Structure formats: C-alpha cells, structure tokens
Short mmCIF file of C-alpha atoms and ligand atoms in Angstrom, two decimals:
data_model
loop_
_atom_site.label_atom_id
_atom_site.label_comp_id
_atom_site.label_asym_id
_atom_site.label_seq_id
_atom_site.Cartn_x
_atom_site.Cartn_y
_atom_site.Cartn_z
CA MET A 1 -2.70 68.61 44.90
CA LYS A 2 -4.48 65.96 46.90
CA GLU A 3 -3.72 62.74 44.51
CA ASN A 4 -5.86 60.27 46.70
CA GLN A 5 -8.76 62.20 45.98
CA HIS A 6 -8.21 61.79 42.44
CA ASN A 7 -8.00 58.19 42.07
CA LYS A 8 -11.32 57.13 40.42
CA TRP A 9 -11.24 55.12 37.09
CA TRP A 10 -11.92 58.48 35.17
CA HIS A 11 -9.31 60.78 36.38
CA HIS A 12 -6.69 59.46 34.13
CA ALA A 13 -9.17 58.03 31.62
CA THR A 14 -9.06 58.69 28.07
CA ILE A 15 -12.70 58.71 26.85
CA TYR A 16 -13.62 58.23 23.08
CA GLU A 17 -16.69 60.18 21.93
CA ILE A 18 -18.83 58.34 19.43
CA TYR A 19 -21.68 59.97 17.35
CA PRO A 20 -23.31 56.56 16.60
CA ARG A 21 -25.15 57.49 13.63
CA SER A 22 -21.88 58.06 11.81
CA PHE A 23 -19.50 55.81 13.34
CA CYS A 24 -19.58 52.37 12.03
CA ASP A 25 -22.43 50.76 10.14
CA ALA A 26 -22.62 47.05 10.50
CA ASN A 27 -26.05 46.23 8.67
CA GLY A 28 -25.18 48.37 5.50
CA ASP A 29 -28.36 50.56 5.81
CA GLY A 30 -26.23 53.85 5.49
CA ASP A 31 -26.61 54.46 9.20
CA GLY A 32 -23.93 53.66 12.18
CA ASP A 33 -25.33 51.34 14.79
CA LEU A 34 -24.69 49.43 17.89
CA GLN A 35 -23.26 46.56 16.31
CA GLY A 36 -20.97 48.61 14.37
CA ILE A 37 -19.61 49.99 17.62
CA ILE A 38 -19.23 46.37 18.88
CA ARG A 39 -17.16 45.63 15.73
CA LYS A 40 -14.82 48.51 16.54
CA ALA A 41 -14.17 47.45 20.09
CA SER A 42 -10.67 45.77 19.50
CA TYR A 43 -9.71 48.86 17.34
CA LEU A 44 -10.31 51.14 20.32
CA LYS A 45 -8.74 48.93 22.70
CA THR A 46 -5.74 48.93 20.46
CA LEU A 47 -5.93 52.68 20.37
CA GLY A 48 -5.61 52.63 23.98
CA VAL A 49 -8.95 54.35 25.26
CA ASP A 50 -10.47 53.51 28.57
CA ALA A 51 -14.10 54.41 27.80
CA ILE A 52 -16.63 55.28 25.23
CA TRP A 53 -19.16 57.95 25.37
CA LEU A 54 -22.24 57.19 23.16
CA CYS A 55 -23.99 60.31 21.90
CA PRO A 56 -27.82 59.63 22.47
CA ILE A 57 -29.07 56.14 21.50
CA PHE A 58 -32.66 56.57 22.64
CA ALA A 59 -35.83 56.63 20.62
CA SER A 60 -35.82 60.12 19.14
CA SER A 61 -37.52 62.23 16.56
CA PHE A 62 -33.80 63.17 15.72
CA MET A 63 -34.64 66.89 15.13
CA ASP A 64 -31.57 67.57 17.05
CA SER A 65 -29.64 64.14 16.61
CA GLY A 66 -31.13 62.43 19.44
CA TYR A 67 -30.87 65.14 22.18
CA ASP A 68 -34.71 65.05 21.74
CA MET A 69 -35.69 61.81 23.41
CA ASP A 70 -38.93 60.35 23.03
CA ASP A 71 -38.46 57.67 25.24
CA TYR A 72 -35.54 57.37 27.70
CA TYR A 73 -36.03 53.50 28.07
CA ALA A 74 -36.23 52.41 24.39
CA ILE A 75 -33.06 52.31 21.90
CA ASN A 76 -33.66 54.00 18.69
CA PRO A 77 -34.29 51.41 16.19
CA MET A 78 -31.76 53.10 13.78
CA PHE A 79 -29.27 51.90 16.18
CA GLY A 80 -30.44 48.62 17.31
CA THR A 81 -32.17 46.89 20.53
CA GLN A 82 -31.77 46.62 24.05
CA GLU A 83 -29.92 43.34 23.32
CA ASP A 84 -27.56 44.91 21.20
CA LEU A 85 -26.67 47.52 24.03
CA ASP A 86 -26.43 44.68 26.54
CA GLN A 87 -23.91 42.78 24.11
CA LEU A 88 -22.09 46.06 23.61
CA ILE A 89 -21.52 46.61 27.22
CA SER A 90 -20.54 42.92 27.80
CA VAL A 91 -18.05 43.13 25.07
CA TYR A 92 -16.48 46.48 26.03
CA HIS A 93 -16.14 45.23 29.67
CA GLN A 94 -14.61 42.09 28.46
CA LEU A 95 -11.82 44.32 27.10
CA ASP A 96 -11.74 46.39 30.17
CA MET A 97 -13.33 49.58 28.65
CA ARG A 98 -16.40 51.30 30.05
CA VAL A 99 -19.46 52.65 28.57
CA ILE A 100 -21.03 56.18 29.19
CA LEU A 101 -24.35 57.05 27.91
CA ASP A 102 -25.43 60.36 27.01
CA ILE A 103 -28.66 61.69 28.76
CA THR A 104 -30.57 64.96 28.11
CA LEU A 105 -32.43 65.65 31.49
CA ASN A 106 -33.10 69.29 30.79
CA HIS A 107 -35.74 68.61 28.09
CA THR A 108 -37.58 65.64 26.30
CA SER A 109 -38.65 65.89 22.58
CA ASP A 110 -42.09 67.14 21.79
CA ARG A 111 -43.11 63.56 21.00
CA HIS A 112 -42.52 62.09 24.38
CA PRO A 113 -45.72 60.81 25.90
CA TRP A 114 -45.45 62.90 28.97
CA PHE A 115 -45.23 66.24 26.85
CA LEU A 116 -48.15 65.09 24.41
CA ASP A 117 -50.41 64.40 27.44
CA ALA A 118 -49.52 67.57 29.04
CA CYS A 119 -50.44 69.52 26.02
CA ALA A 120 -53.81 67.81 25.64
CA SER A 121 -55.24 69.24 28.88
CA LYS A 122 -54.80 71.46 31.94
CA ASP A 123 -55.82 68.48 33.85
CA SER A 124 -53.08 66.29 32.58
CA ALA A 125 -51.07 64.30 35.34
CA TYR A 126 -47.90 65.35 33.32
CA ARG A 127 -48.81 69.08 33.49
CA GLU A 128 -46.32 69.98 35.85
CA ASP A 129 -43.55 68.14 34.18
CA TYR A 130 -43.07 70.92 31.70
CA ILE A 131 -43.15 74.78 31.84
CA PHE A 132 -46.47 76.27 30.76
CA ARG A 133 -47.41 80.00 31.07
CA GLU A 134 -50.33 82.14 29.66
CA GLY A 135 -49.33 84.36 27.00
CA ARG A 136 -49.25 88.24 27.24
CA GLY A 137 -51.73 89.71 24.90
CA ASP A 138 -51.49 87.97 21.66
CA GLY A 139 -47.77 86.97 22.24
CA PRO A 140 -45.83 84.86 24.36
CA PRO A 141 -45.35 85.37 28.28
CA ASN A 142 -42.18 87.24 28.01
CA ASN A 143 -39.42 88.41 25.54
CA TRP A 144 -36.99 85.80 26.05
CA VAL A 145 -34.97 84.78 23.07
CA SER A 146 -32.63 81.92 22.80
CA SER A 147 -29.09 82.30 21.58
CA ARG A 148 -29.50 78.97 20.28
CA THR A 149 -32.08 79.23 18.16
CA MET A 150 -32.22 83.07 17.96
CA ARG A 151 -36.07 82.76 18.35
CA SER A 152 -38.49 82.94 21.16
CA MET A 153 -37.95 80.39 24.11
CA TRP A 154 -42.02 80.00 24.08
CA THR A 155 -44.26 78.07 21.61
CA TYR A 156 -48.04 78.25 21.67
CA ASN A 157 -50.09 75.26 22.47
CA ALA A 158 -53.59 75.53 20.91
CA ALA A 159 -55.23 72.79 23.02
CA THR A 160 -54.72 74.66 26.15
CA ASP A 161 -54.43 78.10 24.81
CA ASP A 162 -51.02 78.75 26.38
CA TYR A 163 -47.12 78.63 25.91
CA TYR A 164 -44.50 76.19 26.68
CA PHE A 165 -40.93 76.96 27.45
CA HIS A 166 -37.83 75.68 25.63
CA ILE A 167 -34.22 76.97 25.50
CA TYR A 168 -33.56 74.86 22.42
CA THR A 169 -35.94 74.26 19.59
CA GLN A 170 -39.54 74.15 20.10
CA HIS A 171 -39.13 70.25 19.75
CA GLN A 172 -37.30 70.28 22.86
CA PRO A 173 -39.67 71.34 25.57
CA ASP A 174 -37.92 71.96 28.97
CA LEU A 175 -38.56 69.79 32.08
CA ASN A 176 -39.70 71.48 35.18
CA TRP A 177 -37.41 70.06 37.78
CA ARG A 178 -39.30 71.68 40.44
CA ASN A 179 -41.58 68.80 40.13
CA PRO A 180 -40.49 66.14 42.48
CA SER A 181 -42.68 63.40 41.01
CA LEU A 182 -40.64 64.23 37.66
CA ARG A 183 -37.24 64.02 39.54
CA GLN A 184 -38.15 60.81 40.78
CA ARG A 185 -39.15 59.27 37.62
CA LEU A 186 -35.74 60.69 36.00
CA TYR A 187 -33.99 59.00 38.84
CA ASP A 188 -35.71 55.66 38.32
CA MET A 189 -34.66 55.58 34.76
CA LEU A 190 -30.92 56.46 35.32
CA ARG A 191 -31.08 53.54 38.10
CA TYR A 192 -32.48 51.27 35.16
CA TRP A 193 -29.54 52.09 32.96
CA ILE A 194 -27.01 51.60 35.76
CA ASP A 195 -28.60 48.10 36.51
CA ARG A 196 -28.17 47.21 32.88
CA GLY A 197 -24.42 47.84 33.28
CA VAL A 198 -23.58 51.28 32.11
CA ASP A 199 -20.54 52.96 33.81
CA GLY A 200 -21.80 56.69 33.60
CA PHE A 201 -23.44 59.29 32.14
CA ARG A 202 -22.86 62.35 30.26
CA LEU A 203 -25.37 64.59 31.41
CA ASP A 204 -26.52 66.92 28.72
CA VAL A 205 -26.63 70.68 29.53
CA ILE A 206 -27.11 69.77 33.30
CA ASN A 207 -26.26 73.09 34.46
CA LYS A 208 -29.64 74.48 33.00
CA ILE A 209 -31.96 72.34 34.55
CA ALA A 210 -32.92 74.93 37.27
CA LYS A 211 -35.14 77.99 35.88
CA PRO A 212 -35.92 81.09 37.45
CA ASP A 213 -39.12 81.38 39.59
CA GLU A 214 -40.31 84.45 37.67
CA PHE A 215 -40.22 84.78 33.92
CA ASN A 216 -39.58 88.68 33.74
CA ASP A 217 -38.61 90.41 30.56
CA VAL A 218 -34.79 90.97 29.77
CA PRO A 219 -33.52 94.11 28.22
CA ASP A 220 -34.07 94.18 24.49
CA GLY A 221 -31.28 92.56 22.43
CA VAL A 222 -30.13 90.31 25.46
CA TYR A 223 -30.16 86.49 25.03
CA ALA A 224 -32.02 85.01 28.06
CA ASP A 225 -30.15 81.71 28.17
CA ALA A 226 -27.74 82.97 31.05
CA LEU A 227 -30.95 83.18 33.23
CA CYS A 228 -31.07 79.59 33.21
CA GLU A 229 -27.57 78.56 33.76
CA ASN A 230 -25.72 77.62 36.78
CA ARG A 231 -28.60 78.73 39.14
CA THR A 232 -27.96 77.97 42.88
CA GLU A 233 -31.03 75.56 43.02
CA SER A 234 -29.21 73.38 40.15
CA HIS A 235 -26.65 72.27 42.94
CA ALA A 236 -29.58 70.91 45.11
CA PHE A 237 -31.04 68.94 42.39
CA ILE A 238 -27.78 67.41 41.29
CA GLN A 239 -26.90 66.49 44.94
CA GLU A 240 -30.49 64.72 45.45
CA MET A 241 -29.88 63.06 41.93
CA ARG A 242 -26.63 61.72 42.99
CA GLN A 243 -27.97 60.43 46.18
CA ALA A 244 -30.89 58.81 44.67
CA VAL A 245 -29.17 57.31 41.73
CA LEU A 246 -25.52 56.25 42.41
CA PRO A 247 -25.03 52.64 43.84
CA ASN A 248 -22.50 52.27 46.73
CA ASP A 249 -20.69 49.39 45.11
CA ARG A 250 -19.80 50.71 41.66
CA ASP A 251 -18.01 54.04 40.56
CA ILE A 252 -20.36 55.51 38.17
CA LEU A 253 -19.17 58.60 36.31
CA LEU A 254 -21.44 61.75 36.22
CA LEU A 255 -19.93 63.93 33.57
CA GLY A 256 -21.91 67.08 33.28
CA GLN A 257 -22.05 69.36 30.39
CA THR A 258 -21.77 72.88 31.88
CA GLY A 259 -21.14 75.33 29.25
CA GLY A 260 -20.31 78.96 30.27
CA VAL A 261 -19.12 77.84 33.72
CA THR A 262 -16.50 79.98 35.53
CA ILE A 263 -13.66 78.40 37.65
CA PRO A 264 -15.50 79.01 41.03
CA GLN A 265 -18.81 77.58 39.58
CA ALA A 266 -17.19 74.51 38.16
CA GLU A 267 -15.59 74.07 41.58
CA ALA A 268 -19.04 74.14 43.14
CA TYR A 269 -20.21 71.51 40.77
CA THR A 270 -17.19 69.03 41.33
CA ALA A 271 -14.86 69.90 44.10
CA GLY A 272 -17.16 68.57 46.89
CA LEU A 273 -16.07 65.29 45.85
CA ASP A 274 -18.79 62.57 45.57
CA GLN A 275 -21.56 65.19 46.15
CA GLU A 276 -22.65 66.61 42.61
CA LEU A 277 -20.76 65.96 39.26
CA ASP A 278 -17.35 64.00 38.94
CA LEU A 279 -16.21 65.95 36.00
CA PHE A 280 -17.44 68.85 33.94
CA LEU A 281 -17.31 70.02 30.31
CA GLN A 282 -16.36 73.70 29.53
CA PHE A 283 -15.86 75.30 26.08
CA GLU A 284 -13.82 78.34 26.83
CA HIS A 285 -11.18 77.34 24.32
CA LEU A 286 -13.86 76.07 21.63
CA ASP A 287 -15.39 79.44 21.70
CA ILE A 288 -12.29 81.30 21.02
CA ASP A 289 -13.05 81.52 17.41
CA ARG A 290 -16.94 81.37 17.43
CA GLY A 291 -19.47 84.01 18.26
CA ARG A 292 -23.04 82.96 19.50
CA ASP A 293 -24.52 83.00 16.04
CA PHE A 294 -21.25 81.20 14.51
CA ASN A 295 -19.73 84.35 13.60
CA ARG A 296 -16.08 83.49 13.15
CA ARG A 297 -13.51 85.44 15.03
CA SER A 298 -9.84 85.34 14.46
CA TRP A 299 -7.94 83.89 17.33
CA THR A 300 -4.04 83.83 18.36
CA VAL A 301 -1.87 81.08 19.83
CA PRO A 302 -1.49 83.09 23.25
CA GLN A 303 -5.25 83.49 23.45
CA LEU A 304 -5.59 79.77 22.77
CA LYS A 305 -2.84 78.93 25.60
CA GLN A 306 -4.37 81.09 27.97
CA ALA A 307 -8.08 79.72 27.56
CA VAL A 308 -6.58 76.09 27.74
CA LEU A 309 -4.19 76.36 30.46
CA ARG A 310 -6.17 78.40 33.20
CA TRP A 311 -8.25 75.50 33.27
CA GLN A 312 -5.43 73.13 34.35
CA ARG A 313 -5.23 72.38 37.91
CA SER A 314 -3.23 74.97 39.92
CA GLU A 315 -3.10 76.88 43.12
CA GLN A 316 -5.86 79.12 41.89
CA ASN A 317 -7.96 76.26 40.22
CA ASN A 318 -9.08 73.21 42.16
CA THR A 319 -11.00 71.60 39.50
CA TRP A 320 -10.02 68.47 37.68
CA PRO A 321 -10.26 69.35 33.96
CA THR A 322 -11.61 67.27 31.11
CA VAL A 323 -9.72 68.20 28.07
CA PHE A 324 -10.98 68.07 24.44
CA PHE A 325 -10.56 70.09 21.26
CA GLY A 326 -13.65 68.67 19.25
CA SER A 327 -17.05 66.95 19.74
CA HIS A 328 -20.15 66.47 18.03
CA ASP A 329 -20.86 70.22 18.50
CA SER A 330 -18.09 71.72 16.59
CA GLY A 331 -15.96 71.63 13.42
CA ARG A 332 -13.09 69.20 13.14
CA MET A 333 -10.26 69.99 15.53
CA LEU A 334 -7.83 69.72 12.60
CA SER A 335 -9.45 72.14 10.67
CA ARG A 336 -9.94 74.58 13.45
CA TYR A 337 -6.77 74.64 15.30
CA GLY A 338 -4.32 72.54 12.70
CA ASP A 339 -3.95 72.64 9.01
CA ASP A 340 -6.04 70.27 7.01
CA ARG A 341 -4.34 71.06 3.67
CA LEU A 342 -3.18 67.38 2.65
CA ARG A 343 0.63 68.68 2.90
CA TYR A 344 0.21 69.58 6.63
CA ARG A 345 -2.56 67.29 7.51
CA ARG A 346 -0.87 64.39 9.27
CA ARG A 347 1.66 66.39 11.08
CA SER A 348 -0.68 69.13 12.23
CA ALA A 349 -3.08 66.28 13.45
CA GLN A 350 -0.20 64.60 15.41
CA MET A 351 0.85 68.02 16.88
CA LEU A 352 -2.63 68.63 18.10
CA ALA A 353 -3.01 65.20 19.54
CA ALA A 354 0.32 65.92 21.62
CA LEU A 355 -0.70 69.06 22.66
CA GLN A 356 -3.91 67.97 23.87
CA LEU A 357 -2.99 64.45 25.51
CA CYS A 358 0.26 65.87 27.45
CA LEU A 359 -2.19 68.24 29.45
CA GLY A 360 -3.49 67.09 32.71
CA GLY A 361 -6.99 65.84 33.34
CA THR A 362 -9.30 63.41 31.95
CA HIS A 363 -9.18 63.19 27.99
CA ILE A 364 -11.76 62.94 25.31
CA ILE A 365 -10.75 62.16 21.89
CA TYR A 366 -13.52 62.74 19.17
CA MET A 367 -14.11 60.00 16.92
CA GLY A 368 -12.17 60.23 13.68
CA ASP A 369 -9.60 62.67 14.92
CA GLU A 370 -7.28 59.71 15.50
CA LEU A 371 -7.76 59.25 11.56
CA GLY A 372 -7.13 63.05 10.64
CA VAL A 373 -10.92 63.57 9.61
CA ALA A 374 -11.16 67.16 8.56
CA ASN A 375 -14.12 69.42 7.87
CA ARG A 376 -16.05 68.84 4.62
CA ARG A 377 -16.49 72.05 3.09
CA HIS A 378 -19.66 73.10 1.14
CA ARG A 379 -20.44 75.45 -1.58
CA ARG A 380 -24.32 76.26 -0.87
CA LEU A 381 -25.75 76.93 2.37
CA ASP A 382 -28.48 74.33 1.73
CA GLU A 383 -26.06 71.42 2.09
CA PHE A 384 -25.90 72.10 6.03
CA ARG A 385 -28.25 69.63 7.54
CA ASP A 386 -27.85 70.23 11.20
CA VAL A 387 -30.73 71.98 13.07
CA ARG A 388 -28.25 74.31 14.79
CA SER A 389 -26.67 75.35 11.24
CA ARG A 390 -30.34 75.61 9.71
CA ASP A 391 -31.33 78.25 12.56
CA VAL A 392 -27.91 80.07 12.29
CA ILE A 393 -28.55 80.43 8.46
CA GLN A 394 -32.18 81.52 8.65
CA ALA A 395 -31.49 84.14 11.46
CA ARG A 396 -28.49 85.47 9.82
CA LEU A 397 -30.17 85.78 6.54
CA GLU A 398 -32.94 87.54 8.27
CA GLN A 399 -30.41 89.89 9.66
CA GLY A 400 -28.96 90.82 6.44
CA ASP A 401 -26.04 89.05 6.64
CA GLU A 402 -24.00 87.98 3.27
CA ALA A 403 -24.76 84.33 2.32
CA SER A 404 -21.01 84.20 1.59
CA LYS A 405 -19.85 85.16 4.98
CA ILE A 406 -22.30 82.59 6.51
CA LEU A 407 -20.93 80.03 4.29
CA ASP A 408 -17.29 80.68 5.40
CA ASP A 409 -18.37 80.78 8.96
CA LEU A 410 -20.12 77.29 8.85
CA ASN A 411 -17.48 75.81 6.66
CA GLU A 412 -15.17 76.20 9.71
CA LEU A 413 -17.67 75.84 12.58
CA ALA A 414 -20.98 73.94 11.62
CA ARG A 415 -21.69 70.82 13.73
CA ASP A 416 -22.36 69.11 10.52
CA HIS A 417 -18.54 68.46 10.13
CA ALA A 418 -18.30 66.41 13.13
CA ARG A 419 -21.35 64.15 12.13
CA TYR A 420 -20.46 62.93 8.78
CA PRO A 421 -19.76 59.33 8.37
CA ILE A 422 -16.25 57.87 8.92
CA HIS A 423 -14.77 56.26 6.19
CA TRP A 424 -13.10 53.23 7.49
CA SER A 425 -11.40 52.30 4.05
CA GLY A 426 -9.94 55.73 3.49
CA ARG A 427 -6.97 55.54 5.65
CA GLY A 428 -4.67 54.88 3.08
CA GLN A 429 -3.81 58.55 2.55
CA PHE A 430 -1.58 58.25 5.47
CA LYS A 431 0.57 55.46 3.88
CA GLY A 432 2.29 53.43 6.63
CA TYR A 433 1.11 52.60 10.02
CA GLN A 434 4.35 53.60 11.85
CA GLN A 435 3.99 57.11 10.61
CA SER A 436 0.12 57.44 10.92
CA ILE A 437 -1.88 59.54 13.12
CA TYR A 438 -3.50 56.69 14.62
CA HIS A 439 -0.01 55.25 15.68
CA PHE A 440 0.73 58.57 17.03
CA TYR A 441 -2.30 58.53 19.20
CA GLN A 442 -1.41 55.09 20.32
CA LYS A 443 2.09 56.36 21.52
CA LEU A 444 0.86 59.16 23.17
CA LEU A 445 -1.87 57.27 25.18
CA GLU A 446 0.96 54.90 26.19
CA LEU A 447 3.00 57.67 27.45
CA ARG A 448 0.16 59.18 29.46
CA ARG A 449 0.03 55.69 31.26
CA GLN A 450 3.80 55.64 31.88
CA GLU A 451 4.80 59.17 32.87
CA GLU A 452 3.53 60.17 36.28
CA ALA A 453 4.37 63.60 35.21
CA LEU A 454 1.67 63.45 32.50
CA GLN A 455 -1.04 62.23 35.21
CA TRP A 456 -0.18 64.30 38.14
CA GLY A 457 2.18 66.97 37.12
CA GLN A 458 1.72 70.82 37.67
CA THR A 459 0.99 72.40 34.14
CA ARG A 460 3.26 75.68 33.52
CA SER A 461 3.13 77.56 30.30
CA ILE A 462 6.40 78.62 28.86
CA LEU A 463 7.25 80.73 25.81
CA ASP A 464 3.90 82.69 26.80
CA ASP A 465 3.92 85.20 24.13
CA HIS A 466 5.13 83.28 21.23
CA SER A 467 2.86 83.98 18.35
CA ASP A 468 3.04 80.46 16.93
CA VAL A 469 4.52 78.23 19.60
CA PHE A 470 2.38 76.53 22.30
CA ALA A 471 4.44 75.10 25.06
CA TYR A 472 4.29 73.92 28.36
CA THR A 473 5.68 71.68 31.30
CA ARG A 474 4.29 69.26 33.42
CA THR A 475 6.21 68.76 36.59
CA TYR A 476 6.01 65.97 39.04
CA HIS A 477 8.60 65.45 41.88
CA GLN A 478 11.80 64.98 40.08
CA GLN A 479 10.26 64.46 36.56
CA ARG A 480 9.36 67.05 34.05
CA ILE A 481 7.79 66.63 30.75
CA VAL A 482 8.23 69.49 28.29
CA LEU A 483 6.18 69.85 25.32
CA ILE A 484 6.90 72.37 22.39
CA ALA A 485 4.52 72.57 19.38
CA ASN A 486 4.78 74.77 16.50
CA MET A 487 1.13 75.78 15.48
CA SER A 488 1.95 77.26 12.07
CA SER A 489 3.38 76.15 8.78
CA ARG A 490 6.37 78.55 9.36
CA ARG A 491 9.81 77.30 10.19
CA ILE A 492 10.63 78.83 13.54
CA GLU A 493 14.21 79.53 14.89
CA LEU A 494 14.11 78.25 18.54
CA ASN A 495 16.81 77.10 20.78
CA PHE A 496 14.97 74.61 22.68
CA GLN A 497 17.64 71.92 23.39
CA ARG A 498 17.75 71.86 27.17
CA GLU A 499 20.74 70.04 29.09
CA ASP A 500 19.72 66.54 30.28
CA SER A 501 16.52 66.50 28.31
CA THR A 502 15.76 63.61 26.30
CA LEU A 503 13.38 63.53 23.15
CA ILE A 504 10.83 61.10 23.65
CA LEU A 505 8.30 61.55 20.99
CA SER A 506 8.20 63.74 17.87
CA ASN A 507 6.23 63.92 14.63
CA TYR A 508 9.31 64.42 12.58
CA GLN A 509 11.74 61.56 12.25
CA ARG A 510 15.12 63.72 12.21
CA LYS A 511 15.91 66.22 14.57
CA VAL A 512 17.07 69.70 13.26
CA LYS A 513 18.80 71.86 15.55
CA GLY A 514 17.70 75.15 16.56
CA ILE A 515 14.59 74.87 14.14
CA LEU A 516 11.09 73.84 14.56
CA ARG A 517 9.47 72.77 11.22
CA PRO A 518 5.94 73.26 10.33
CA TYR A 519 3.60 71.76 13.02
CA GLU A 520 6.34 70.02 14.47
CA VAL A 521 5.83 68.89 17.99
CA ARG A 522 8.46 67.63 20.51
CA ILE A 523 8.09 65.83 23.94
CA TYR A 524 11.12 65.90 26.26
CA ARG A 525 11.56 64.16 29.52
CA GLU A 526 14.00 65.74 32.05
CA ASN A 527 15.27 65.23 35.16
CA ILE A 528 14.77 68.33 37.55
CA CYS A 529 17.80 67.81 39.74
CA SER A 530 20.03 68.84 36.64
CA ALA A 531 17.80 70.82 34.30
CA ARG A 532 18.16 74.43 34.32
CA GLU A 533 14.84 75.92 34.83
CA ASN A 534 15.18 79.04 32.46
CA SER A 535 16.96 77.49 29.52
CA PHE A 536 14.65 79.18 26.97
C1 GLC B 601 -25.98 69.87 24.10
C2 GLC B 601 -25.70 68.95 23.13
C3 GLC B 601 -26.11 69.39 21.76
C4 GLC B 601 -27.62 69.56 21.86
C5 GLC B 601 -28.10 70.47 23.01
C6 GLC B 601 -29.45 70.35 23.28
O1 GLC B 601 -25.34 71.09 24.00
O2 GLC B 601 -24.18 68.60 23.15
O3 GLC B 601 -25.61 68.66 20.74
O4 GLC B 601 -28.03 70.19 20.53
O5 GLC B 601 -27.30 70.17 24.25
O6 GLC B 601 -29.79 68.99 23.85
#
C-alpha cells in the first residue's frame, strides 16, 4: 500500500451527508435551510466529522429533490441565499471542516433556461446542449426503457416535433457532453463555486455523462441504462474537467457517484491519482436486498461481508474505498441492516456504526444515523412522496404486483425514509449521553484518528462463514484491531478472547465470557508479536 499517495485531506476524513430540506429548520417555515446547517456546525464538530456534503441546494423545481437543477448559480430560496452559503462556508472553515456541494452534470431540470430555449426551436443556440432525435413512426426514436423510471427514455417535444433523451424522469433531460461549448460552461460554473470557497463536489451520476453514438434498439425486456454507464469516453470528459477546473493551490475533492462500477472500472476512474476522480461511490452492498424495481430480496451476513470487504484495499484491489451504509437514496441503515425495534435500536445502531467506521477508507455518515433514526413505516402507498417511490408504485401496480407486497418493500427500501425531518428534540429516548448512539460515534471517530491500523491497516475477514457474526481484522505493522459484531438478536457462543488483546470499545458495559449478546460489538487492540493468528 503506497501511503504517501493517500494523504490528501479526504483519505482519512469522515464526511457527514446532509439532505438540507430535512436537516435543521432555522426559520421555522417547515423546511430545513442553510442557517439550520450553520446552527449545527458545532454539533457536527463535536461529533468529530471532517466535512459536510450538502445534497443539492440549487434553484430547482424539486421534482427529484434538487437533482433537477433550474440554475447552477442560484441557491434555492427554500434554503436561503448566496450570503447564507458564504456564511456557512466561513463558519465551517473556522471550525476546520470542509464543505462539499452536490452537482448534477448529467442532466438539468426541464425548466433550465438552456433546455427551454433548446425546446423552442431547432435553431436554438442551446439545441446541442441536449440530445434530440426524430421519432420513429408514431413513437420514440428507439425502445430504450430506464430501470429508474421503468418508462421510455424519450419524451416528445411538440414545438420541434421530436424527442429528447432522459435516463431519469422526463423532468431531467440529459446533457450532451459531446458539445464542447456546454462542457466549458459547466467548467466555468464549477470554478465559480470553487472561487466561492467550496472544498469539493459530489458529482451526481458522473459515470453516465457519456452516451453511445447510436441509439440502436435493445432486446425487449432489457433496461438500457447500462449502455450509458462507464463508457470509455467518460474518462476523457472527466480528465478534461479536472484539468480545466481544479486550481493548483487547493485540494478540491472530486467525489464521483459511479453506481454499477466493477473494481477495474473504479480503478480506472481513480487510480491514476490526480487525473480523474479522487473518490468514487459504489453500491454493491446497498443493492444486496434490493432489486431494480425495489423488489426486496433476503440477504445473509456472509453475503453482506463479501459485498463490503471485497471493496477494501488489497493486493487485488487498488482503489481507495468510500464506505457508507445509508444515504438520501436508501432506507435507513438501522432498519435495513440492524434492528429498529426499541429494545435493540441503540445497540444495533452502535454495532453498525462500529462495523462501518473500523473499515478502511473515507467514511460517510448519513444525517441522523448518529441519533438512531429509523424508517418511518407507512400503511398506504399514497403516503410515499418521493418521485422514485411513486414511479415504482405505478409501474409495479401496472405489472400486477400486490399492493401489500409493494408496501412491504417500500417500507424497507424507499428513499422517503432518509428524507423525513430530523427531530432534534426527540433524542431523549436514548437516556443518558454516555450510553447514547451519538457518543458511541464520537468515540469511534476519535479511535479512527488515533489508531493507525484503522487508517492504513490491511483488512482481513475472519469467521467468514458465520451466519450472524461480521468480523474482521485491520493490521498495520505490529498493530492489529479486531472487530467482532453480532448482527443478530441471538446470543451467540463464541470463544473470541485472544491472548494479549485488549478490549477498547464495546456497546455493552460488562463483558460476558464466551457469549456475544444481541447486536454486541467488540473492538480489540492486539500486539501482533504476541497474538496468535488463528485463535478462533
Ligand atoms: C443520483 C442521486 C439521486 C437522483 C439521481 C438523479 O442517483 O443520488 O438522488 O435521483 O442521481 O439525479
């Protein structure tokens, strides 16, 4: 492992993801805002995070929660003003935390002035900013259906009697990255935000910006999204963007969302340091229980382990992972991978926190996970508001799926769960700060700062096939950290006491020899000279 290549501020950072509308409402109008985020700066500093990632804060029609931008230069009035953002950046910088903005460069909204102009006439100067094609007969140019909306990727535009292309909803027309003038305008915009002080960007679906030359039909029943993912041309675009945008005197993070990447593809995006992306986001472990149309699948601990651990750095994997178990796009991690019944909520949230934060890589904590926020389950399908949930409901009802099955699936997986307002006063349910989930996160983040093995250590799975225990070691020179987590509500007999190991953190106060209690997690430190490798 070449450590010196991985010493930028983000390599050992913990980033806190904020969905601004639901985080903290300072002006009392029912929506979170930038002033609310400013108000929480010292809370986040005390938690121990190094940076915040703000989901889109730009002017938007909000059809897809801001991932449909009307104007890349204007702050959504729901969240505040440019001055609020300037103040936010300065407050966070004073506390030595960085600010990352989320930007969608794959598409704009259908209310963006470029798109409105492009739709008005074939002679528009912005026509080449988007992808228009003549229809075929009475229908769209080809048979492409998006897995995301489960509908055609083409929408008819009457004024020019043709169709525009969109991977996501019809309100999110894809930009045409082959147009150099468009690319320059996007780069200008990124430079503008860097000059205003932001420390990086989370680049939404950046692995989809390159589209095929030809829009040929795909076999029936096949979703066409994959044809727009990780295309070779996207590398040249990202390289050009990086060259054009990043200043020499500041380390600006480019964190790319690259769903569906393989390890070699992720290496291609990131391994040539300072050429394309700095970090990437992949979702293999988050897809473990979720089919494309949110059909829930059962999963096992060994499967999860495999999906998580194969993305840790190793001889076979030269990438630097970004580790997270929840986001604005998924159900709450506590409800999916833990146990949100009141009886187990605190311990299973703490177990998951430890399981995550002892892994190698850059970490992302999703807002509220440090408070044990769980899914909010619904009784009726019409209670789901998110555009994706609504698309899933409609498509699956049309396919003849039982409403009760869709409800069950969405109660686990819908994006809505991550997007409900955080109730800041509701922390009393975990009485006592010392025992709280928040405090456990604090201790884990402190540990990450102290233990070199957690920063640089080689990760190795142990107890591979155990049906309920997720365990691994992190080894660096003579130091080793061992994590053992019971992911079930069973008491498990396990003789895990190793010689010369010291228990440094656990979510139970008293140790019981030979038994792992429900959702118990233990973190040990070992000195390798004396520890026996195979004491399990
Ligand atoms: C990304 C975002 C998601 C959004 C989509 C379209 O996947 O994370 O929230 O809906 O892109 O922009």
